Each structure stands twice: as C-alpha cells, then as structure tokens.
Amino acid sequence: MAETWMLEQFYHTVINAKDIDETVEFYVALGFEIIRDRRSMTWPPGGGLVFGLIPDVRGRGGTLMGLPNDPPPDGPMLDIIQWLEPQAHFSEISPTTVPRVTAFRTRNVAAALKAMQAKGYRTTTPEAFTGNVAAGILAVGGVYDPNGNVVELIELASGLTTSRLQEVNGVDE
C-alpha cells in the first residue's frame, strides 16, 4: 500500500540560545534577516510536548530567521529559542568536545571570516582553509556562535552539490 504522507521541504532548525538577543545579533551579522520576531511571545500550555519536554515549558523566542537569497517559504529558517524552564545546557568550547555544526554555502569564505573576526566573533582557525581545490572545496572555515555552536562556511566550486572528497581522497564525506 502506498504511503499517504511525505516530507515536503526543510522548514527550520532550532538553535538553543544562552541569550536570545546576543544570538539573534550574531546571525544578523552572518547575513540572516528576522522573518518573525517572537522574543516577547508567551508560550502556550503544552508547548513542550512536541519537543519531548515537560508540557508547560517557558522560553523566549522562536525568533525565525532566514537568508535573503534563500527566503521562506521554500528556504529553510533558523528558530532561535532561549529556554527558561527547563534551561538548556551548553558545553564549553574545547578542542576535545564535539560541537553542534551547521554549514552554509558561502561566497568568499576568507572575507566572511575576517568580517566576523572584526565584529569580535571567534573563528575556529585564523584564516580559511583553501587546500582541497581538487575536491571542489575552494575554501572552508568556521565561526563560533554565542552558544558554542560552529557555523561552517564552505565555498564549493561552481556546479557542485557536495565536495568530491570521496573521489579524490578515497574517503567518505
């Protein structure tokens, strides 16, 4: 029997924020626009159930943000939430703690890293890595958001959907 349901498109991903104002400011600095600012929203009773949490969670946000060149309703959004009850837990930035990573195709990664550094944001490396052109990776780098998540900025050769690391290096991506 044929299924009567299917996923249609990527809608949003939740970014847990220590401080929603600081987090929204960071993503604006990256080039996101606020689609719907819900920082003063009162969460409805039972709002935590869909997240597997206690029914009556409290939070600031669901501030929805999108990229101007990949706008909703077809482009995905970020949903920035500062959990007040229960509170989210955040790991310290450490080279031995695996961070949460969100990647974005980026034009001119080197300039993006320099711009974010100039705004006071910490990057994973001082400069963009540019050593794998054979795999179609023109440049890649990362910047930490205020919550310790890494935002990977990747610049791929024109026409590529993914890199060719597997073909070039014989490794899985």
Tab-separated table of C-alpha atoms in Angstrom:
chain	number	residue	atom	x	y	z
A	1	MET	CA	0.000	0.000	0.000
A	2	ALA	CA	1.352	3.434	-0.940
A	3	GLU	CA	2.203	5.856	1.825
A	4	THR	CA	-0.137	8.833	2.153
A	5	TRP	CA	2.488	11.130	3.649
A	6	MET	CA	5.895	12.523	2.696
A	7	LEU	CA	8.348	15.183	3.832
A	8	GLU	CA	7.970	18.204	1.560
A	9	GLN	CA	10.829	20.561	2.431
A	10	PHE	CA	13.232	21.561	5.175
A	11	TYR	CA	11.378	24.065	7.395
A	12	HIS	CA	13.617	25.193	10.268
A	13	THR	CA	16.191	24.063	12.764
A	14	VAL	CA	16.166	25.196	16.389
A	15	ILE	CA	19.223	27.000	17.743
A	16	ASN	CA	19.231	26.882	21.561
A	17	ALA	CA	20.393	30.246	22.872
A	18	LYS	CA	22.056	31.217	26.155
A	19	ASP	CA	20.939	34.773	25.390
A	20	ILE	CA	18.453	35.192	22.548
A	21	ASP	CA	19.316	38.843	21.861
A	22	GLU	CA	23.038	38.067	21.526
A	23	THR	CA	22.300	35.032	19.344
A	24	VAL	CA	19.945	36.924	17.020
A	25	GLU	CA	22.600	39.660	16.709
A	26	PHE	CA	25.219	37.037	15.709
A	27	TYR	CA	23.041	35.530	12.982
A	28	VAL	CA	22.163	39.022	11.673
A	29	ALA	CA	25.932	39.663	11.449
A	30	LEU	CA	26.189	36.496	9.319
A	31	GLY	CA	23.551	37.864	6.932
A	32	PHE	CA	20.293	36.409	8.247
A	33	GLU	CA	17.143	38.508	8.401
A	34	ILE	CA	14.436	38.280	11.020
A	35	ILE	CA	11.337	36.759	9.440
A	36	ARG	CA	9.241	36.749	12.619
A	37	ASP	CA	10.498	38.230	15.902
A	38	ARG	CA	8.786	36.367	18.715
A	39	ARG	CA	11.101	37.199	21.618
A	40	SER	CA	8.187	38.512	23.703
A	41	MET	CA	5.856	35.613	22.866
A	42	THR	CA	4.174	33.744	25.737
A	43	TRP	CA	4.400	30.038	25.096
A	44	PRO	CA	1.071	28.196	25.062
A	45	PRO	CA	0.214	25.490	27.629
A	46	GLY	CA	1.557	22.129	26.450
A	47	GLY	CA	4.181	23.809	24.248
A	48	GLY	CA	6.959	21.477	25.400
A	49	LEU	CA	5.299	18.208	24.459
A	50	VAL	CA	6.354	18.299	20.801
A	51	PHE	CA	9.997	18.631	21.974
A	52	GLY	CA	9.692	15.740	24.436
A	53	LEU	CA	9.863	18.182	27.356
A	54	ILE	CA	7.611	18.964	30.289
A	55	PRO	CA	4.277	20.252	28.974
A	56	ASP	CA	4.500	23.783	30.323
A	57	VAL	CA	7.905	24.978	29.160
A	58	ARG	CA	8.852	28.616	29.290
A	59	GLY	CA	11.060	30.247	26.722
A	60	ARG	CA	11.942	33.398	24.859
A	61	GLY	CA	11.625	33.094	21.140
A	62	GLY	CA	11.004	31.202	18.492
A	63	THR	CA	12.538	34.060	16.548
A	64	LEU	CA	12.517	32.852	12.946
A	65	MET	CA	15.385	33.938	10.697
A	66	GLY	CA	16.128	33.296	7.024
A	67	LEU	CA	18.644	34.170	4.359
A	68	PRO	CA	17.585	36.866	1.876
A	69	ASN	CA	18.792	34.829	-1.133
A	70	ASP	CA	17.074	31.615	0.125
A	71	PRO	CA	13.861	33.076	1.583
A	72	PRO	CA	10.935	31.273	3.164
A	73	PRO	CA	8.568	29.681	2.442
A	74	ASP	CA	10.875	27.492	0.304
A	75	GLY	CA	14.171	28.317	2.028
A	76	PRO	CA	14.877	26.944	5.488
A	77	MET	CA	14.829	29.072	8.626
A	78	LEU	CA	16.589	29.167	11.974
A	79	ASP	CA	14.330	29.186	15.037
A	80	ILE	CA	16.203	30.868	17.896
A	81	ILE	CA	14.915	29.864	21.362
A	82	GLN	CA	16.162	30.759	24.822
A	83	TRP	CA	14.785	28.076	27.145
A	84	LEU	CA	13.885	29.452	30.580
A	85	GLU	CA	12.238	26.366	32.095
A	86	PRO	CA	13.757	23.883	31.719
A	87	GLN	CA	17.064	25.508	30.843
A	88	ALA	CA	19.244	24.241	28.008
A	89	HIS	CA	22.748	23.012	28.827
A	90	PHE	CA	25.729	24.302	26.891
A	91	SER	CA	29.198	22.775	26.544
A	92	GLU	CA	32.276	24.897	26.878
A	93	ILE	CA	34.200	25.462	23.655
A	94	SER	CA	37.015	22.924	23.684
A	95	PRO	CA	39.086	21.081	21.060
A	96	THR	CA	38.043	17.806	22.749
A	97	THR	CA	34.278	18.492	22.813
A	98	VAL	CA	32.414	17.851	19.579
A	99	PRO	CA	30.296	20.943	18.815
A	100	ARG	CA	26.977	21.186	17.040
A	101	VAL	CA	27.703	22.267	13.473
A	102	THR	CA	25.500	23.968	10.910
A	103	ALA	CA	27.018	24.522	7.451
A	104	PHE	CA	26.229	27.213	4.911
A	105	ARG	CA	27.444	27.566	1.361
A	106	THR	CA	29.256	30.871	1.341
A	107	ARG	CA	30.673	33.207	-1.264
A	108	ASN	CA	34.189	34.357	-0.249
A	109	VAL	CA	34.778	32.419	2.972
A	110	ALA	CA	38.067	34.244	3.650
A	111	ALA	CA	36.320	37.631	3.658
A	112	ALA	CA	33.452	36.262	5.757
A	113	LEU	CA	35.862	35.018	8.446
A	114	LYS	CA	37.724	38.347	8.509
A	115	ALA	CA	34.414	40.254	8.778
A	116	MET	CA	33.213	38.093	11.674
A	117	GLN	CA	36.591	38.428	13.428
A	118	ALA	CA	36.395	42.217	13.009
A	119	LYS	CA	32.986	42.114	14.730
A	120	GLY	CA	34.585	40.281	17.676
A	121	TYR	CA	33.463	36.727	16.912
A	122	ARG	CA	35.816	33.801	17.473
A	123	THR	CA	36.678	31.633	14.472
A	124	THR	CA	37.867	28.024	14.502
A	125	THR	CA	41.029	28.966	12.578
A	126	PRO	CA	42.665	32.346	11.954
A	127	GLU	CA	42.191	32.017	8.187
A	128	ALA	CA	40.115	29.968	5.761
A	129	PHE	CA	41.453	26.560	4.735
A	130	THR	CA	41.945	26.554	0.966
A	131	GLY	CA	43.891	23.350	0.345
A	132	ASN	CA	41.446	20.985	-1.356
A	133	VAL	CA	40.535	22.514	-4.711
A	134	ALA	CA	40.787	19.069	-6.409
A	135	ALA	CA	37.807	18.000	-4.267
A	136	GLY	CA	35.914	21.150	-5.254
A	137	ILE	CA	36.369	22.838	-1.868
A	138	LEU	CA	37.569	26.352	-2.675
A	139	ALA	CA	37.555	27.498	0.968
A	140	VAL	CA	36.179	26.428	4.323
A	141	GLY	CA	36.239	27.882	7.824
A	142	GLY	CA	34.171	28.104	10.953
A	143	VAL	CA	32.911	30.703	13.395
A	144	TYR	CA	31.516	30.066	16.883
A	145	ASP	CA	28.071	31.403	17.643
A	146	PRO	CA	27.476	32.767	21.189
A	147	ASN	CA	26.290	29.318	22.319
A	148	GLY	CA	29.398	27.343	21.303
A	149	ASN	CA	27.915	26.002	18.056
A	150	VAL	CA	30.164	26.065	14.999
A	151	VAL	CA	28.822	27.691	11.860
A	152	GLU	CA	30.770	26.126	9.000
A	153	LEU	CA	31.248	28.381	5.992
A	154	ILE	CA	32.043	26.412	2.837
A	155	GLU	CA	32.701	27.593	-0.689
A	156	LEU	CA	32.333	24.885	-3.330
A	157	ALA	CA	33.282	25.010	-6.991
A	158	SER	CA	30.504	26.080	-9.319
A	159	GLY	CA	28.055	23.317	-10.202
A	160	LEU	CA	28.835	21.069	-7.232
A	161	THR	CA	26.166	19.978	-4.772
A	162	THR	CA	28.751	18.344	-2.482
A	163	SER	CA	32.515	18.136	-2.472
A	164	ARG	CA	34.372	15.368	-4.313
A	165	LEU	CA	36.371	14.308	-1.229
A	166	GLN	CA	35.464	10.662	-1.667
A	167	GLU	CA	36.561	10.550	-5.290
A	168	VAL	CA	39.789	12.492	-4.691
A	169	ASN	CA	40.861	11.037	-1.339
A	170	GLY	CA	39.015	7.735	-1.281
A	171	VAL	CA	37.220	8.696	1.941
A	172	ASP	CA	33.554	9.003	2.789
A	173	GLU	CA	32.210	12.508	3.316
